[in-house]
Short mmCIF file of C-alpha atoms in Angstrom, two decimals:
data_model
loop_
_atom_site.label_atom_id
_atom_site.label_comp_id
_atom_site.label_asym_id
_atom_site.label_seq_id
_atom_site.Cartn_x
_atom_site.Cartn_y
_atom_site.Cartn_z
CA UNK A 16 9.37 11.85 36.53
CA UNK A 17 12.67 10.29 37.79
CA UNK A 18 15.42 12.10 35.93
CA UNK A 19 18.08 8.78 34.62
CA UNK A 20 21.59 9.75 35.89
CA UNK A 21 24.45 9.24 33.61
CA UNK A 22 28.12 8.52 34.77
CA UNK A 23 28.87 11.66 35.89
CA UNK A 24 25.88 12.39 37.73
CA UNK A 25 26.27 8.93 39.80
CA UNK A 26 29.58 9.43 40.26
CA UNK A 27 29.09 12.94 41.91
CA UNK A 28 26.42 11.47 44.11
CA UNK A 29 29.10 8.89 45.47
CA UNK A 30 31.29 11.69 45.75
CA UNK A 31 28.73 13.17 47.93
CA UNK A 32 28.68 10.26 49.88
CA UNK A 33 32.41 10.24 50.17
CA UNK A 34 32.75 13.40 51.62
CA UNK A 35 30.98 12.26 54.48
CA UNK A 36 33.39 9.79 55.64
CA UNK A 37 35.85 11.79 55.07
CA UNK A 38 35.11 14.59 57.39
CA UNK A 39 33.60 11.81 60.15
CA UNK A 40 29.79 12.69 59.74
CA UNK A 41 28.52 8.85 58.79
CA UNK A 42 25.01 8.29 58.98
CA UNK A 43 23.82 12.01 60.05
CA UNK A 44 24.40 12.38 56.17
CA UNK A 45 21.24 13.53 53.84
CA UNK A 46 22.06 13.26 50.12
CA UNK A 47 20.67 16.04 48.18
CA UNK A 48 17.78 15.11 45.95
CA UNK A 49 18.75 14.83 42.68
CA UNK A 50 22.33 14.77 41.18
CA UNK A 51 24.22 18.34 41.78
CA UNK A 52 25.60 20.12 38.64
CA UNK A 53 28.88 22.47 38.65
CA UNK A 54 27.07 25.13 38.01
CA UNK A 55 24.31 25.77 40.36
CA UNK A 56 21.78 27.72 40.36
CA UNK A 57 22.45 31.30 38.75
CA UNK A 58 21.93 34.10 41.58
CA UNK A 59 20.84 31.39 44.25
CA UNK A 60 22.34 28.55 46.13
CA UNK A 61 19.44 26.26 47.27
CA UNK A 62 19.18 25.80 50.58
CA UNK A 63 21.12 28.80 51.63
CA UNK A 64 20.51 32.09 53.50
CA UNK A 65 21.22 35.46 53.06
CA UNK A 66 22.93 37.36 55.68
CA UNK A 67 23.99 40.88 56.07
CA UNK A 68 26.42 42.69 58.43
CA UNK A 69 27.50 46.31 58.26
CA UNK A 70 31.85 47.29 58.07
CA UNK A 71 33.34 49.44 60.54
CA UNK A 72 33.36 52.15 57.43
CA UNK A 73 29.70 51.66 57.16
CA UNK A 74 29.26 49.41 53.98
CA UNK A 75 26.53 47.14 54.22
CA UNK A 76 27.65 43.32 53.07
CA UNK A 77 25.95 40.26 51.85
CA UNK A 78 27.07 36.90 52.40
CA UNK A 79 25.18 33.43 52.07
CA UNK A 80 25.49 31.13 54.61
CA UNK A 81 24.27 27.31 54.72
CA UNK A 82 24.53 23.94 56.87
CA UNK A 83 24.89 24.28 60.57
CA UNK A 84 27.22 21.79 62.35
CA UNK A 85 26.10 20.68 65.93
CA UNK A 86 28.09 21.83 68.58
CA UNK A 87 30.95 20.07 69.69
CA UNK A 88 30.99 18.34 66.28
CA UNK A 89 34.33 19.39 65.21
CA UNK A 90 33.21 20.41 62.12
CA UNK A 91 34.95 22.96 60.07
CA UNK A 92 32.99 26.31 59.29
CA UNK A 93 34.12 26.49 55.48
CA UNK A 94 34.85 30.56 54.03
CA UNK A 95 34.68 31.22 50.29
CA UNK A 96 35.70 34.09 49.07
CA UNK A 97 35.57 34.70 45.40
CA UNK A 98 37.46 36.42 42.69
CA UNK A 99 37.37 39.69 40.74
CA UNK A 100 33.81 41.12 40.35
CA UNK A 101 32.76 37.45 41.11
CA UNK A 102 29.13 36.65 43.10
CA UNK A 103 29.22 34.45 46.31
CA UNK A 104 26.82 32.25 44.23
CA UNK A 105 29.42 30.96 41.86
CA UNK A 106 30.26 28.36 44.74
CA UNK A 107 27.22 27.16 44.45
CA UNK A 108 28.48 23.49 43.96
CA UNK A 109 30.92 23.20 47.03
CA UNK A 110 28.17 25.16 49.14
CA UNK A 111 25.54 22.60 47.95
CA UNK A 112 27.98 19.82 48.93
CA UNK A 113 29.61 21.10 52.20
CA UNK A 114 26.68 22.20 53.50
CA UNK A 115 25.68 19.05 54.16
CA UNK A 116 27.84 18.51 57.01
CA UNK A 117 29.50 21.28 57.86
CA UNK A 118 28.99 25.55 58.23
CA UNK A 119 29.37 27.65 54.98
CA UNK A 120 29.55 30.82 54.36
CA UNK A 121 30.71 32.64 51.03
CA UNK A 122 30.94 36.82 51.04
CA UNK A 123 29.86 38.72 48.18
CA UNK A 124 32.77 41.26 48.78
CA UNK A 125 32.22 45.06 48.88
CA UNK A 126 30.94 45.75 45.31
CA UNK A 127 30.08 42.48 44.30
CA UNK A 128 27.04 40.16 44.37
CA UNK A 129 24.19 41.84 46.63
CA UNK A 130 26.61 43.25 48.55
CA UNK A 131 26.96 47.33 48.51
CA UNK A 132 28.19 49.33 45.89
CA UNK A 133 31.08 51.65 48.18
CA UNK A 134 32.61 55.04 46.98
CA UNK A 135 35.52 53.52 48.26
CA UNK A 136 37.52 50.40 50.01
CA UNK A 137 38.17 48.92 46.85
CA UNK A 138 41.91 48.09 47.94
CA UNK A 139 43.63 44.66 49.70
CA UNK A 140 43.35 46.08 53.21
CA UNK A 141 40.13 47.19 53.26
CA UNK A 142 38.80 43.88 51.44
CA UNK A 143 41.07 41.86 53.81
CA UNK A 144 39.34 43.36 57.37
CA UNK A 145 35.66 42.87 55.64
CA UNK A 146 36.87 39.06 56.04
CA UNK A 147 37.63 39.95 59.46
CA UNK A 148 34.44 41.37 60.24
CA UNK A 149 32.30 39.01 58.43
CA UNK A 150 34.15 36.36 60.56
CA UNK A 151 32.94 38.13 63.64
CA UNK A 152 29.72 38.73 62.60
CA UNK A 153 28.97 34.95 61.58
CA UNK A 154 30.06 34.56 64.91
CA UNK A 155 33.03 32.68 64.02
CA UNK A 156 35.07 33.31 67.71
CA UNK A 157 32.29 32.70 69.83
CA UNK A 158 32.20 29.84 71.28
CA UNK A 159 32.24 27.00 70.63
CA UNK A 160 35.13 27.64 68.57
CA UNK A 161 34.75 26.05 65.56
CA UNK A 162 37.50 26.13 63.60
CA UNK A 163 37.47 28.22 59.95
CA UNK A 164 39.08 27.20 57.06
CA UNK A 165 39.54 30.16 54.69
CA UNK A 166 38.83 29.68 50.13
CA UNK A 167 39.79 32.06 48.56
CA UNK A 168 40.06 32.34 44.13
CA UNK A 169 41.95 34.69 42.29
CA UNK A 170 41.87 38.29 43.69
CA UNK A 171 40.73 36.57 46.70
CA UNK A 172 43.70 34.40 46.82
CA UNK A 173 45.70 37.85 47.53
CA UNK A 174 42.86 39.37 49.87
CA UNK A 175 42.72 36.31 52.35
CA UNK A 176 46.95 36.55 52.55
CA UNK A 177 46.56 40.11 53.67
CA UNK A 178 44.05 39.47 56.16
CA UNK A 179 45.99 36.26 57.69
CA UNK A 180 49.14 38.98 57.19
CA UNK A 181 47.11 41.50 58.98
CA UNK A 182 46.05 39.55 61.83
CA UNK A 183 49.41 38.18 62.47
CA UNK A 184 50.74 41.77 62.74
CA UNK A 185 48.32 43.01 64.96
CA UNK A 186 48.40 40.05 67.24
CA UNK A 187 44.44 39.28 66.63
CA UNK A 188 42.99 36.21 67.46
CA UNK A 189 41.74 34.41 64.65
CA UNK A 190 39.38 31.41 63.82
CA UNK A 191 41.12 30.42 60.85
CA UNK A 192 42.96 27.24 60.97
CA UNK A 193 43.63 26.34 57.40
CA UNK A 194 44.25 28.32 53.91
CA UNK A 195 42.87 27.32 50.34
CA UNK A 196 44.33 29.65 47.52
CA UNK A 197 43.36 28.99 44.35
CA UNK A 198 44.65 29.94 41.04
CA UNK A 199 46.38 33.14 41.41
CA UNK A 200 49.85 34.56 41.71
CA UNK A 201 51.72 34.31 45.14
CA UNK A 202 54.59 35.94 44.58
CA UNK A 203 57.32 33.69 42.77
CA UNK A 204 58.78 33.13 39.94
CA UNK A 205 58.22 34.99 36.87
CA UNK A 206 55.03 37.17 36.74
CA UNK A 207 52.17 35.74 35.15
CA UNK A 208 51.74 37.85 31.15
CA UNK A 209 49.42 40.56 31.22
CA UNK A 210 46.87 41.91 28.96
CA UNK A 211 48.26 45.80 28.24
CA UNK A 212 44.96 46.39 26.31
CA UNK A 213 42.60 44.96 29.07
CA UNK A 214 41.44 48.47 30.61
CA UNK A 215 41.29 50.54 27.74
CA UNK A 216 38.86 47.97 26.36
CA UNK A 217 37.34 47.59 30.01
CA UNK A 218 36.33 51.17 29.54
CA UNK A 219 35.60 51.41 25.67
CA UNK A 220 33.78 47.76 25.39
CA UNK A 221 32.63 47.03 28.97
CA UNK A 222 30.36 44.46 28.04
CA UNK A 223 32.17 43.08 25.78
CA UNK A 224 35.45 42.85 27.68
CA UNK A 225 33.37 41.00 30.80
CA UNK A 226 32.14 38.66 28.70
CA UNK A 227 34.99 37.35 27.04
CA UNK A 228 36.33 37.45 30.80
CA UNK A 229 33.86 35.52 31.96
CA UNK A 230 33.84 32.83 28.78
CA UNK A 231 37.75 32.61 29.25
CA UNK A 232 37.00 31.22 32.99
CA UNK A 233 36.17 27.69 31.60
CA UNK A 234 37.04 24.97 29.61
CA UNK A 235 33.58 22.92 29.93
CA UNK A 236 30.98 23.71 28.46
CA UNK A 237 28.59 25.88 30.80
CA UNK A 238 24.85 26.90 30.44
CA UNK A 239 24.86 30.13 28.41
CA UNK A 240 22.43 31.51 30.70
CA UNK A 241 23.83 30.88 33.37
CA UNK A 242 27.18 31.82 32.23
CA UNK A 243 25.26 35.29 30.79
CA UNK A 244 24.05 35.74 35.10
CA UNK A 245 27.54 35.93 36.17
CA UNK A 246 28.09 38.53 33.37
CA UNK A 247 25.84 40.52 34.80
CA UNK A 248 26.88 40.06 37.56
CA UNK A 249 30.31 41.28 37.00
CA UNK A 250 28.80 44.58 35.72
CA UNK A 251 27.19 45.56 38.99
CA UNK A 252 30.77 46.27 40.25
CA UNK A 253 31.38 49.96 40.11
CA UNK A 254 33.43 50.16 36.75
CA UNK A 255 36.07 52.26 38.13
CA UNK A 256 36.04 49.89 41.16
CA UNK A 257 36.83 46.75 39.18
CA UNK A 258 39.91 49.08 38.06
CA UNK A 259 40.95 50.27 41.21
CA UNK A 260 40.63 46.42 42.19
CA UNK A 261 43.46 45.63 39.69
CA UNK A 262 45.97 48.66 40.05
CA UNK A 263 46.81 48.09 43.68
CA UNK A 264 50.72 49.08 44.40
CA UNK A 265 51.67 45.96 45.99
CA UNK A 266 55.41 44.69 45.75
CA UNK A 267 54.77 40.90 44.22
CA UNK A 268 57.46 40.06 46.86
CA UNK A 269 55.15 41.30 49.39
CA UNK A 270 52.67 38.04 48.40
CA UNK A 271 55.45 35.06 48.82
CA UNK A 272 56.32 36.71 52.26
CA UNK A 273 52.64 36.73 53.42
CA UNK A 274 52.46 33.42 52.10
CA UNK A 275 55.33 31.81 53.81
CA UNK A 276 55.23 33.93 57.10
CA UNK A 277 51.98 31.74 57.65
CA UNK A 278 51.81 28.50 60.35
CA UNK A 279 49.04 27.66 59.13
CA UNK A 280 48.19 23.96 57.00
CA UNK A 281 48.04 25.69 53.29
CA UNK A 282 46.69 23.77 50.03
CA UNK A 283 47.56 25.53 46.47
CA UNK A 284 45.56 24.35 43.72
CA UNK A 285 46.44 25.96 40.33
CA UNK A 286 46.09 25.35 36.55
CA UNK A 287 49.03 25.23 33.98
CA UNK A 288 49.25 28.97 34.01
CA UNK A 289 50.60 29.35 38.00
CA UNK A 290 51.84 25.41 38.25
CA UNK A 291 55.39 26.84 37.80
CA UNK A 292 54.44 29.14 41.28
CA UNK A 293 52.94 26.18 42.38
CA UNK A 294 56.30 24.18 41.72
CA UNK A 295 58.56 27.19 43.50
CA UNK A 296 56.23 27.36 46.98
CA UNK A 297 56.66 23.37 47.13
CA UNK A 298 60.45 23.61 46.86
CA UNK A 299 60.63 26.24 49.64
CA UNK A 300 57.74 25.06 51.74
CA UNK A 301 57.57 21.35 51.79
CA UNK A 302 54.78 21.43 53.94
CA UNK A 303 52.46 23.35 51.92
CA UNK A 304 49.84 21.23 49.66
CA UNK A 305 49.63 21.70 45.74
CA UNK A 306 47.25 20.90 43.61
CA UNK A 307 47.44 20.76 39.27
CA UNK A 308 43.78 20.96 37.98
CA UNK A 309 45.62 20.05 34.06
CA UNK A 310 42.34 19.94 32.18
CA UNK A 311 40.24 23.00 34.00
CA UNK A 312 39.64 26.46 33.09
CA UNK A 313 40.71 29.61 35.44
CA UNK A 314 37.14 28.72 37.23
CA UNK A 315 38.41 25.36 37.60
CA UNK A 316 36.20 24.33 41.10
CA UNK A 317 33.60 24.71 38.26
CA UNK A 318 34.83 22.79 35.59
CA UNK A 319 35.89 19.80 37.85
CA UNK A 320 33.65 20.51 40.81
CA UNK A 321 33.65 17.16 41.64
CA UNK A 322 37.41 16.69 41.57
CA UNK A 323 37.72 19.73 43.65
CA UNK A 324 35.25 19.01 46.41
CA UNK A 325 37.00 15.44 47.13
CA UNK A 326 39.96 17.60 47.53
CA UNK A 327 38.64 20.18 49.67
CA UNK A 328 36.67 17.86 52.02
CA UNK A 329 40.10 15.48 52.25
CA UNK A 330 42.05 18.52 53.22
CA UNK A 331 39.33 19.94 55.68
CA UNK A 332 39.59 16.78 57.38
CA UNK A 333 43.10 16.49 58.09
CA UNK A 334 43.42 20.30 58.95
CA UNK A 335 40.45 21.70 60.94
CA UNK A 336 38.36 18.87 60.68
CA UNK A 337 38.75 17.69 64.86
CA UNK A 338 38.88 18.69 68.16
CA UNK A 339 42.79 19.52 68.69
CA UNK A 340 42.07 22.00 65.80
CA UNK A 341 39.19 23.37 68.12
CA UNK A 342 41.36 23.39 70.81
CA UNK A 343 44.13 25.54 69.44
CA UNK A 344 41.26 28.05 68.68
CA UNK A 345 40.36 28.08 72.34
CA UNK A 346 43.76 29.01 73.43
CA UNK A 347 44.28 31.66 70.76
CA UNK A 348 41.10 33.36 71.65
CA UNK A 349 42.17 32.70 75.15
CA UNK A 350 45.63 34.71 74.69
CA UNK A 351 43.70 37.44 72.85
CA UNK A 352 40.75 38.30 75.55
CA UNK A 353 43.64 37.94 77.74
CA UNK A 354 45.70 40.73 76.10
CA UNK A 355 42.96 42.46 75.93
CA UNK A 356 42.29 42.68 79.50
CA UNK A 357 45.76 43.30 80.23
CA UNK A 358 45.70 46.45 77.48
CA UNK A 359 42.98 47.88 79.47
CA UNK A 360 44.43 47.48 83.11
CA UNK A 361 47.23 49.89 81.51
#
């Protein structure tokens, strides 16, 4: 039986279609049977594959990967890299879509999702270089150098600035050409309020605590199973781990310097809670994008999925989207196998 699409299910299917054209794909486009929901699948993204790579510390990682652009496409290879305690599976809906037409991957980081439970790492700089190293083991500098462009929500807002920070101070190549943070704190302004009860409770009431964590992520309604996966989700993390996670010394200065240090074409999409930050990084960096999601929850690539895909595939394709983005990528990798070389004539 034909399911009967309503408004919103039509419109994301010519949303679909949009983000075709916008990224230059035309008629190699496949829509996706049936009309995509925000939501996805809970603990799967159809169509996608599970991958694993091991750290240089030894921790075994999971990430999902899906689409596969042709070579020579200029198609962007799309990163996602979600928040605290968070699966890769809660992109489900920009996976679904980008995957279409383009390479996606989205890391379960150390601790979360299928990926292994550490004894330790659980810090910026170790989460930052496991983005490295899944970069290099999806094989993102080989060539044909297809350029990356790097999500990352909440706590991984903060983890993909110190690996971009990292990799500018070490003088490493990278494949990334382009910088999504979404809703978290960068640095500016006033700090965001915090919740001086949250750990006692996250240690007295674990459940509890993630749950109401988890329900204050949304605004839309969301399928109470599904909402009750990512729960559980949340509670694989080591509990002392999703502390750590949070209690990281790092000057809030240290965030707005990272962010501005970097070249690179950056988008900022926030809610009403960091539009003030939002506000501040516009005034000082003209250049960078911003985004106000007004009606969405913390989660808000869920709530307005559809919203947030148009805006994603729009800024994919005037960032990393063609070949002079490529061909910067050649010449970095260039510069780096040619320090390299010259490092070991020494």
């Amino acid at each position: 039986m034909r399911a009967i699409q309503g408004p919103r299910e039509h419109a994301c299917r010519l949303r679909r279609q949009t983000l075709v054209h916008l990224l230059g794909l035309g008629a190699a486009f496949s829509p996706l049977a049936g009309a995509a929901t925000s939501e996805g699948s809970a603990g799967s993204v159809p169509g996608a594959r599970s991958r694993w790579f091991t750290t240089s510390d030894g921790v075994r990682l999971h990430y999902v990967e899906a689409g596969a652009p042709s070579a020579g496409s200029g198609a962007a290879t799309v990163v996602f890299v979600p928040g605290w305690t968070m699966p890769a599976w809660i992109w489900a809906a920009q996976i679904e879509q980008l995957a279409a037409h383009a390479r996606v991957l989205a890391l379960d980081p150390r601790g979360q999702g299928r990926s292994e439970s550490a004894r330790e790492g659980y810090h910026h700089a170790r989460r930052a270089a496991d983005i490295g190293e899944l970069l290099t083991a999806a094989r993102c500098l080989d060539p044909p150098f297809v350029p990356v462009v790097l999500v990352g929500w909440s706590l991984g807002v903060l983890e993909s600035l110190q690996y971009l920070h990292d990799a500018r101070r070490a003088g490493a190549a990278t494949p990334v050409r382009a910088l999504v943070l979404v809703d978290n704190s960068v640095g500016v302004g006033d700090p965001p309020a915090g919740d001086p009860t949250f750990f006692a409770r996250l240690r007295g009431k674990r459940r509890e605590t993630v749950s109401g964590f988890v329900a204050s992520m949304f605004k839309r309604p969301t399928d109470p199973r599904w909402r009750e996966a990512l729960v559980e989700a949340a509670l694989r993390t080591p509990l002392q781990a999703s502390i750590d996670l949070l209690r990281q010394p790092r000057p809030r200065e240290f965030w707005r310097d990272a962010l501005y240090a970097t070249t690179l074409p950056v988008l900022y999409a926030t809610t009403p809670k960091f539009a003030r930050q939002a506000e501040i990084v516009k005034a000082h960096r003209p250049a960078i994008e911003t985004r106000l999601f007004a009606d969405a929850g913390h989660a808000l690539f869920v709530d307005e999925a559809a919203a947030f895909n148009d805006m994603l595939a729009q800024f994919v394709g005037r960032t990393a989207g063609g070949p002079a983005a490529t061909g910067t990528l050649e010449r970095a990798a260039a510069r780096s196998a040619g320090a390299a070389s010259a490092g070991a004539g020494r």
